[in-house]
mmCIF file of N, CA, C and O in Angstrom:
data_model
loop_
_atom_site.group_PDB
_atom_site.id
_atom_site.type_symbol
_atom_site.label_atom_id
_atom_site.label_comp_id
_atom_site.label_asym_id
_atom_site.label_seq_id
_atom_site.Cartn_x
_atom_site.Cartn_y
_atom_site.Cartn_z
ATOM 1 N N LYS A 1 0.857 -1.176 0.000
ATOM 2 C CA LYS A 1 0.000 0.000 0.000
ATOM 3 C C LYS A 1 0.896 1.228 0.000
ATOM 4 O O LYS A 1 1.849 1.317 0.752
ATOM 5 N N VAL A 2 0.544 2.157 -0.845
ATOM 6 C CA VAL A 2 1.317 3.386 -0.948
ATOM 7 C C VAL A 2 0.381 4.561 -0.746
ATOM 8 O O VAL A 2 -0.700 4.594 -1.321
ATOM 9 N N ALA A 3 0.780 5.491 0.065
ATOM 10 C CA ALA A 3 0.036 6.735 0.223
ATOM 11 C C ALA A 3 0.917 7.861 -0.266
ATOM 12 O O ALA A 3 2.105 7.890 0.013
ATOM 13 N N GLN A 4 0.332 8.753 -1.013
ATOM 14 C CA GLN A 4 1.095 9.866 -1.566
ATOM 15 C C GLN A 4 0.303 11.136 -1.382
ATOM 16 O O GLN A 4 -0.823 11.254 -1.862
ATOM 17 N N LYS A 5 0.866 12.081 -0.696
ATOM 18 C CA LYS A 5 0.250 13.386 -0.557
ATOM 19 C C LYS A 5 0.808 14.274 -1.660
ATOM 20 O O LYS A 5 2.017 14.345 -1.853
ATOM 21 N N GLN A 6 -0.076 14.909 -2.394
ATOM 22 C CA GLN A 6 0.357 15.751 -3.510
ATOM 23 C C GLN A 6 1.044 17.014 -3.005
ATOM 24 O O GLN A 6 0.642 17.590 -2.005
ATOM 25 N N SER A 7 2.053 17.461 -3.742
ATOM 26 C CA SER A 7 2.737 18.703 -3.395
ATOM 27 C C SER A 7 2.246 19.851 -4.264
ATOM 28 O O SER A 7 2.640 20.985 -4.073
ATOM 29 N N GLU A 8 1.387 19.526 -5.230
ATOM 30 C CA GLU A 8 0.826 20.555 -6.105
ATOM 31 C C GLU A 8 -0.493 20.065 -6.674
ATOM 32 O O GLU A 8 -0.775 18.871 -6.673
ATOM 33 N N ASP A 9 -1.310 21.000 -7.151
ATOM 34 C CA ASP A 9 -2.555 20.623 -7.803
ATOM 35 C C ASP A 9 -2.241 19.997 -9.154
ATOM 36 O O ASP A 9 -1.315 20.409 -9.846
ATOM 37 N N ILE A 10 -3.020 18.984 -9.533
ATOM 38 C CA ILE A 10 -2.860 18.324 -10.826
ATOM 39 C C ILE A 10 -4.222 18.301 -11.498
ATOM 40 O O ILE A 10 -5.198 17.813 -10.914
ATOM 41 N N SER A 11 -4.291 18.812 -12.707
ATOM 42 C CA SER A 11 -5.545 18.855 -13.448
ATOM 43 C C SER A 11 -5.993 17.456 -13.857
ATOM 44 O O SER A 11 -5.175 16.555 -14.014
ATOM 45 N N ALA A 12 -7.288 17.316 -14.067
ATOM 46 C CA ALA A 12 -7.862 16.050 -14.534
ATOM 47 C C ALA A 12 -7.169 15.610 -15.818
ATOM 48 O O ALA A 12 -6.731 16.424 -16.625
ATOM 49 N N ASN A 13 -7.061 14.300 -15.981
ATOM 50 C CA ASN A 13 -6.504 13.666 -17.179
ATOM 51 C C ASN A 13 -5.025 13.970 -17.417
ATOM 52 O O ASN A 13 -4.561 13.898 -18.549
ATOM 53 N N GLN A 14 -4.305 14.260 -16.361
ATOM 54 C CA GLN A 14 -2.849 14.400 -16.409
ATOM 55 C C GLN A 14 -2.250 13.210 -15.671
ATOM 56 O O GLN A 14 -2.809 12.737 -14.686
ATOM 57 N N ASN A 15 -1.106 12.722 -16.150
ATOM 58 C CA ASN A 15 -0.450 11.606 -15.466
ATOM 59 C C ASN A 15 -0.038 11.989 -14.055
ATOM 60 O O ASN A 15 0.500 13.071 -13.840
ATOM 61 N N VAL A 16 -0.310 11.091 -13.128
ATOM 62 C CA VAL A 16 0.111 11.241 -11.737
ATOM 63 C C VAL A 16 1.004 10.047 -11.431
ATOM 64 O O VAL A 16 0.574 8.899 -11.549
ATOM 65 N N THR A 17 2.253 10.298 -11.062
ATOM 66 C CA THR A 17 3.189 9.226 -10.716
ATOM 67 C C THR A 17 3.008 8.855 -9.254
ATOM 68 O O THR A 17 3.016 9.720 -8.376
ATOM 69 N N ILE A 18 2.870 7.554 -9.008
ATOM 70 C CA ILE A 18 2.740 7.029 -7.651
ATOM 71 C C ILE A 18 4.062 6.330 -7.327
ATOM 72 O O ILE A 18 4.309 5.204 -7.765
ATOM 73 N N THR A 19 4.894 6.994 -6.593
ATOM 74 C CA THR A 19 6.227 6.490 -6.269
ATOM 75 C C THR A 19 6.145 5.217 -5.437
ATOM 76 O O THR A 19 5.369 5.127 -4.494
ATOM 77 N N GLY A 20 6.929 4.213 -5.824
ATOM 78 C CA GLY A 20 7.043 2.991 -5.037
ATOM 79 C C GLY A 20 6.011 1.926 -5.360
ATOM 80 O O GLY A 20 5.902 0.950 -4.629
ATOM 81 N N ILE A 21 5.264 2.088 -6.431
ATOM 82 C CA ILE A 21 4.244 1.091 -6.790
ATOM 83 C C ILE A 21 4.548 0.540 -8.179
ATOM 84 O O ILE A 21 5.137 1.234 -8.998
ATOM 85 N N ASP A 22 4.180 -0.710 -8.422
ATOM 86 C CA ASP A 22 4.344 -1.321 -9.743
ATOM 87 C C ASP A 22 3.052 -2.052 -10.083
ATOM 88 O O ASP A 22 2.830 -3.177 -9.659
ATOM 89 N N MET A 23 2.190 -1.378 -10.825
ATOM 90 C CA MET A 23 0.889 -1.947 -11.146
ATOM 91 C C MET A 23 0.972 -3.098 -12.140
ATOM 92 O O MET A 23 0.027 -3.858 -12.284
ATOM 93 N N SER A 24 2.128 -3.268 -12.777
ATOM 94 C CA SER A 24 2.281 -4.408 -13.688
ATOM 95 C C SER A 24 2.252 -5.730 -12.921
ATOM 96 O O SER A 24 1.901 -6.756 -13.480
ATOM 97 N N SER A 25 2.599 -5.705 -11.629
ATOM 98 C CA SER A 25 2.548 -6.943 -10.843
ATOM 99 C C SER A 25 1.114 -7.437 -10.675
ATOM 100 O O SER A 25 0.881 -8.607 -10.425
ATOM 101 N N GLY A 26 0.154 -6.549 -10.845
ATOM 102 C CA GLY A 26 -1.257 -6.924 -10.847
ATOM 103 C C GLY A 26 -1.805 -7.056 -12.259
ATOM 104 O O GLY A 26 -3.014 -7.135 -12.463
ATOM 105 N N LYS A 27 -0.881 -7.082 -13.232
ATOM 106 C CA LYS A 27 -1.222 -7.231 -14.660
ATOM 107 C C LYS A 27 -2.212 -6.166 -15.133
ATOM 108 O O LYS A 27 -2.976 -6.378 -16.064
ATOM 109 N N PHE A 28 -2.210 -5.000 -14.448
ATOM 110 C CA PHE A 28 -3.095 -3.880 -14.775
ATOM 111 C C PHE A 28 -4.574 -4.269 -14.721
ATOM 112 O O PHE A 28 -5.426 -3.613 -15.296
ATOM 113 N N ASP A 29 -4.876 -5.357 -14.013
ATOM 114 C CA ASP A 29 -6.234 -5.863 -13.877
ATOM 115 C C ASP A 29 -6.920 -5.128 -12.729
ATOM 116 O O ASP A 29 -6.442 -5.177 -11.587
ATOM 117 N N PRO A 30 -8.051 -4.448 -12.986
ATOM 118 C CA PRO A 30 -8.718 -3.699 -11.913
ATOM 119 C C PRO A 30 -9.178 -4.567 -10.748
ATOM 120 O O PRO A 30 -9.419 -4.055 -9.656
ATOM 121 N N ASP A 31 -9.280 -5.887 -10.962
ATOM 122 C CA ASP A 31 -9.621 -6.779 -9.853
ATOM 123 C C ASP A 31 -8.447 -6.962 -8.890
ATOM 124 O O ASP A 31 -8.627 -7.491 -7.791
ATOM 125 N N TYR A 32 -7.255 -6.538 -9.302
ATOM 126 C CA TYR A 32 -6.053 -6.688 -8.487
ATOM 127 C C TYR A 32 -5.441 -5.353 -8.079
ATOM 128 O O TYR A 32 -4.381 -5.318 -7.460
ATOM 129 N N ILE A 33 -6.077 -4.264 -8.433
ATOM 130 C CA ILE A 33 -5.576 -2.931 -8.102
ATOM 131 C C ILE A 33 -6.723 -2.126 -7.491
ATOM 132 O O ILE A 33 -7.790 -2.011 -8.083
ATOM 133 N N ASP A 34 -6.498 -1.599 -6.296
ATOM 134 C CA ASP A 34 -7.462 -0.709 -5.651
ATOM 135 C C ASP A 34 -6.828 0.660 -5.505
ATOM 136 O O ASP A 34 -5.685 0.784 -5.048
ATOM 137 N N VAL A 35 -7.572 1.685 -5.898
ATOM 138 C CA VAL A 35 -7.084 3.066 -5.804
ATOM 139 C C VAL A 35 -8.078 3.859 -4.959
ATOM 140 O O VAL A 35 -9.294 3.760 -5.159
ATOM 141 N N PHE A 36 -7.537 4.624 -4.042
ATOM 142 C CA PHE A 36 -8.331 5.450 -3.141
ATOM 143 C C PHE A 36 -7.815 6.885 -3.196
ATOM 144 O O PHE A 36 -6.608 7.104 -3.309
ATOM 145 N N VAL A 37 -8.707 7.844 -3.100
ATOM 146 C CA VAL A 37 -8.322 9.244 -2.891
ATOM 147 C C VAL A 37 -9.057 9.698 -1.646
ATOM 148 O O VAL A 37 -10.295 9.614 -1.569
ATOM 149 N N ASN A 38 -8.291 10.101 -0.658
ATOM 150 C CA ASN A 38 -8.826 10.535 0.634
ATOM 151 C C ASN A 38 -9.733 9.465 1.256
ATOM 152 O O ASN A 38 -10.756 9.770 1.854
ATOM 153 N N GLY A 39 -9.347 8.190 1.085
ATOM 154 C CA GLY A 39 -10.077 7.085 1.683
ATOM 155 C C GLY A 39 -11.248 6.572 0.869
ATOM 156 O O GLY A 39 -11.838 5.560 1.214
ATOM 157 N N GLN A 40 -11.601 7.253 -0.209
ATOM 158 C CA GLN A 40 -12.721 6.840 -1.061
ATOM 159 C C GLN A 40 -12.210 5.919 -2.164
ATOM 160 O O GLN A 40 -11.356 6.315 -2.952
ATOM 161 N N MET A 41 -12.743 4.677 -2.218
ATOM 162 C CA MET A 41 -12.332 3.750 -3.269
ATOM 163 C C MET A 41 -12.907 4.217 -4.601
ATOM 164 O O MET A 41 -14.070 4.605 -4.690
ATOM 165 N N LEU A 42 -12.068 4.173 -5.637
ATOM 166 C CA LEU A 42 -12.446 4.681 -6.940
ATOM 167 C C LEU A 42 -12.788 3.565 -7.917
ATOM 168 O O LEU A 42 -12.416 2.409 -7.733
ATOM 169 N N VAL A 43 -13.466 3.945 -9.006
ATOM 170 C CA VAL A 43 -13.866 3.028 -10.073
ATOM 171 C C VAL A 43 -12.895 3.190 -11.232
ATOM 172 O O VAL A 43 -12.677 4.300 -11.722
ATOM 173 N N SER A 44 -12.325 2.054 -11.685
ATOM 174 C CA SER A 44 -11.379 2.109 -12.796
ATOM 175 C C SER A 44 -12.124 2.001 -14.122
ATOM 176 O O SER A 44 -13.276 1.573 -14.184
ATOM 177 N N GLY A 45 -11.424 2.396 -15.174
ATOM 178 C CA GLY A 45 -11.999 2.295 -16.505
ATOM 179 C C GLY A 45 -10.944 2.520 -17.559
ATOM 180 O O GLY A 45 -9.751 2.647 -17.255
ATOM 181 N N THR A 46 -11.380 2.580 -18.789
ATOM 182 C CA THR A 46 -10.482 2.839 -19.913
ATOM 183 C C THR A 46 -10.168 4.330 -19.980
ATOM 184 O O THR A 46 -10.796 5.143 -19.291
ATOM 185 N N THR A 47 -9.232 4.682 -20.843
ATOM 186 C CA THR A 47 -8.908 6.095 -21.045
ATOM 187 C C THR A 47 -10.144 6.868 -21.500
ATOM 188 O O THR A 47 -10.412 7.968 -21.009
ATOM 189 N N VAL A 48 -10.895 6.301 -22.433
ATOM 190 C CA VAL A 48 -12.106 6.971 -22.939
ATOM 191 C C VAL A 48 -13.115 7.181 -21.811
ATOM 192 O O VAL A 48 -13.703 8.259 -21.681
ATOM 193 N N GLN A 49 -13.311 6.160 -20.971
ATOM 194 C CA GLN A 49 -14.250 6.282 -19.852
ATOM 195 C C GLN A 49 -13.794 7.335 -18.851
ATOM 196 O O GLN A 49 -14.610 8.039 -18.263
ATOM 197 N N THR A 50 -12.484 7.444 -18.653
ATOM 198 C CA THR A 50 -11.960 8.458 -17.739
ATOM 199 C C THR A 50 -12.133 9.853 -18.334
ATOM 200 O O THR A 50 -12.499 10.792 -17.638
ATOM 201 N N LEU A 51 -11.908 9.973 -19.625
ATOM 202 C CA LEU A 51 -12.086 11.269 -20.298
ATOM 203 C C LEU A 51 -13.536 11.731 -20.260
ATOM 204 O O LEU A 51 -13.808 12.917 -20.084
ATOM 205 N N ASP A 52 -14.491 10.799 -20.427
ATOM 206 C CA ASP A 52 -15.898 11.212 -20.435
ATOM 207 C C ASP A 52 -16.524 11.227 -19.040
ATOM 208 O O ASP A 52 -17.695 11.536 -18.870
ATOM 209 N N GLY A 53 -15.728 10.890 -18.022
ATOM 210 C CA GLY A 53 -16.186 10.977 -16.637
ATOM 211 C C GLY A 53 -16.997 9.792 -16.154
ATOM 212 O O GLY A 53 -17.544 9.829 -15.053
ATOM 213 N N SER A 54 -17.075 8.701 -16.939
ATOM 214 C CA SER A 54 -17.840 7.538 -16.489
ATOM 215 C C SER A 54 -17.021 6.592 -15.614
ATOM 216 O O SER A 54 -17.554 5.626 -15.080
ATOM 217 N N SER A 55 -15.715 6.868 -15.476
ATOM 218 C CA SER A 55 -14.876 6.159 -14.500
ATOM 219 C C SER A 55 -14.027 7.201 -13.786
ATOM 220 O O SER A 55 -13.892 8.331 -14.248
ATOM 221 N N ASP A 56 -13.462 6.796 -12.650
ATOM 222 C CA ASP A 56 -12.674 7.739 -11.846
ATOM 223 C C ASP A 56 -11.222 7.830 -12.281
ATOM 224 O O ASP A 56 -10.606 8.887 -12.167
ATOM 225 N N TYR A 57 -10.654 6.703 -12.746
ATOM 226 C CA TYR A 57 -9.226 6.694 -13.097
ATOM 227 C C TYR A 57 -8.931 5.597 -14.105
ATOM 228 O O TYR A 57 -9.724 4.684 -14.306
ATOM 229 N N THR A 58 -7.761 5.703 -14.713
ATOM 230 C CA THR A 58 -7.224 4.645 -15.557
ATOM 231 C C THR A 58 -5.729 4.540 -15.284
ATOM 232 O O THR A 58 -5.092 5.532 -14.907
ATOM 233 N N THR A 59 -5.185 3.343 -15.427
ATOM 234 C CA THR A 59 -3.739 3.181 -15.309
ATOM 235 C C THR A 59 -3.107 3.548 -16.642
ATOM 236 O O THR A 59 -3.637 3.234 -17.701
ATOM 237 N N THR A 60 -1.982 4.241 -16.580
ATOM 238 C CA THR A 60 -1.301 4.675 -17.803
ATOM 239 C C THR A 60 0.133 4.180 -17.872
ATOM 240 O O THR A 60 0.820 4.446 -18.847
ATOM 241 N N GLY A 61 0.578 3.476 -16.850
ATOM 242 C CA GLY A 61 1.932 2.934 -16.821
ATOM 243 C C GLY A 61 2.133 2.139 -15.553
ATOM 244 O O GLY A 61 1.211 1.988 -14.745
ATOM 245 N N ASN A 62 3.344 1.623 -15.366
ATOM 246 C CA ASN A 62 3.646 0.824 -14.173
ATOM 247 C C ASN A 62 3.393 1.577 -12.881
ATOM 248 O O ASN A 62 3.017 0.983 -11.872
ATOM 249 N N ASP A 63 3.632 2.899 -12.900
ATOM 250 C CA ASP A 63 3.478 3.690 -11.680
ATOM 251 C C ASP A 63 2.709 4.987 -11.919
ATOM 252 O O ASP A 63 2.848 5.947 -11.172
ATOM 253 N N THR A 64 1.889 5.021 -12.984
ATOM 254 C CA THR A 64 1.153 6.249 -13.283
ATOM 255 C C THR A 64 -0.334 5.984 -13.480
ATOM 256 O O THR A 64 -0.746 4.933 -13.956
ATOM 257 N N LEU A 65 -1.113 6.978 -13.091
ATOM 258 C CA LEU A 65 -2.572 6.966 -13.216
ATOM 259 C C LEU A 65 -3.023 8.293 -13.808
ATOM 260 O O LEU A 65 -2.318 9.296 -13.699
ATOM 261 N N LYS A 66 -4.217 8.290 -14.394
ATOM 262 C CA LYS A 66 -4.905 9.521 -14.770
ATOM 263 C C LYS A 66 -6.265 9.480 -14.098
ATOM 264 O O LYS A 66 -6.944 8.452 -14.099
ATOM 265 N N PHE A 67 -6.653 10.620 -13.507
ATOM 266 C CA PHE A 67 -7.936 10.732 -12.836
ATOM 267 C C PHE A 67 -8.890 11.574 -13.673
ATOM 268 O O PHE A 67 -8.459 12.454 -14.411
ATOM 269 N N SER A 68 -10.182 11.327 -13.542
ATOM 270 C CA SER A 68 -11.187 12.090 -14.281
ATOM 271 C C SER A 68 -11.518 13.410 -13.596
ATOM 272 O O SER A 68 -12.344 14.173 -14.078
ATOM 273 N N PHE A 69 -10.859 13.679 -12.492
ATOM 274 C CA PHE A 69 -11.101 14.889 -11.712
ATOM 275 C C PHE A 69 -9.761 15.471 -11.280
ATOM 276 O O PHE A 69 -8.737 14.801 -11.333
ATOM 277 N N ASP A 70 -9.784 16.717 -10.860
ATOM 278 C CA ASP A 70 -8.571 17.374 -10.393
ATOM 279 C C ASP A 70 -8.109 16.767 -9.064
ATOM 280 O O ASP A 70 -8.926 16.418 -8.221
ATOM 281 N N ILE A 71 -6.806 16.645 -8.917
ATOM 282 C CA ILE A 71 -6.192 16.246 -7.652
ATOM 283 C C ILE A 71 -5.658 17.526 -7.014
ATOM 284 O O ILE A 71 -4.952 18.298 -7.661
ATOM 285 N N GLU A 72 -6.015 17.738 -5.766
ATOM 286 C CA GLU A 72 -5.609 18.955 -5.069
ATOM 287 C C GLU A 72 -4.463 18.675 -4.117
ATOM 288 O O GLU A 72 -4.229 17.535 -3.724
ATOM 289 N N THR A 73 -3.777 19.722 -3.731
ATOM 290 C CA THR A 73 -2.572 19.633 -2.907
ATOM 291 C C THR A 73 -2.775 18.772 -1.662
ATOM 292 O O THR A 73 -1.923 17.971 -1.319
ATOM 293 N N GLU A 74 -3.913 18.888 -1.007
ATOM 294 C CA GLU A 74 -4.118 18.163 0.247
ATOM 295 C C GLU A 74 -4.641 16.740 0.059
ATOM 296 O O GLU A 74 -4.797 16.000 1.031
ATOM 297 N N ASP A 75 -4.899 16.327 -1.174
ATOM 298 C CA ASP A 75 -5.414 14.985 -1.424
ATOM 299 C C ASP A 75 -4.365 13.911 -1.124
ATOM 300 O O ASP A 75 -3.183 14.101 -1.378
ATOM 301 N N ILE A 76 -4.838 12.787 -0.607
ATOM 302 C CA ILE A 76 -3.969 11.642 -0.340
ATOM 303 C C ILE A 76 -4.422 10.493 -1.236
ATOM 304 O O ILE A 76 -5.574 10.063 -1.181
ATOM 305 N N ILE A 77 -3.485 10.028 -2.073
ATOM 306 C CA ILE A 77 -3.742 8.928 -2.999
ATOM 307 C C ILE A 77 -3.151 7.664 -2.405
ATOM 308 O O ILE A 77 -1.978 7.651 -2.036
ATOM 309 N N SER A 78 -3.948 6.604 -2.344
ATOM 310 C CA SER A 78 -3.479 5.320 -1.849
ATOM 311 C C SER A 78 -3.739 4.270 -2.933
ATOM 312 O O SER A 78 -4.813 4.256 -3.526
ATOM 313 N N VAL A 79 -2.734 3.413 -3.170
ATOM 314 C CA VAL A 79 -2.871 2.361 -4.176
ATOM 315 C C VAL A 79 -2.458 1.035 -3.543
ATOM 316 O O VAL A 79 -1.433 0.947 -2.873
ATOM 317 N N LEU A 80 -3.276 0.030 -3.775
ATOM 318 C CA LEU A 80 -3.006 -1.312 -3.281
ATOM 319 C C LEU A 80 -3.002 -2.246 -4.476
ATOM 320 O O LEU A 80 -3.964 -2.286 -5.248
ATOM 321 N N VAL A 81 -1.873 -2.966 -4.689
ATOM 322 C CA VAL A 81 -1.746 -3.889 -5.814
ATOM 323 C C VAL A 81 -1.547 -5.294 -5.269
ATOM 324 O O VAL A 81 -0.661 -5.525 -4.438
ATOM 325 N N PHE A 82 -2.389 -6.209 -5.717
ATOM 326 C CA PHE A 82 -2.254 -7.617 -5.375
ATOM 327 C C PHE A 82 -1.567 -8.326 -6.514
ATOM 328 O O PHE A 82 -2.035 -8.251 -7.658
ATOM 329 N N PRO A 83 -0.450 -9.001 -6.289
ATOM 330 C CA PRO A 83 0.242 -9.702 -7.375
ATOM 331 C C PRO A 83 -0.671 -10.734 -8.029
ATOM 332 O O PRO A 83 -1.384 -11.473 -7.347
ATOM 333 N N LYS A 84 -0.665 -10.753 -9.348
ATOM 334 C CA LYS A 84 -1.458 -11.707 -10.119
ATOM 335 C C LYS A 84 -0.504 -12.653 -10.810
ATOM 336 O O LYS A 84 0.371 -12.228 -11.555
ATOM 337 N N ASP A 85 -0.686 -13.942 -10.564
ATOM 338 C CA ASP A 85 0.215 -14.944 -11.166
ATOM 339 C C ASP A 85 -0.098 -15.173 -12.618
ATOM 340 O O ASP A 85 -1.140 -15.090 -13.107
#
């Protein structure tokens, strides 16, 4: 589990790097990755779903996410990845 407090505001649909996490170990499968912002569990989706606001986030790399909403300085992002064999 990784918690990251933002040091700056990040606009919606911009990559957010989550230091110390490797989502590839969960094969980028939403059943093996849980993402929370300020304790609220989020709904994953495709890039298109994130852009149109029908999902909360999408994975964009081993340690990056894009959110459908702005991330503010005081927000705390938590990611939990379960290894998938």
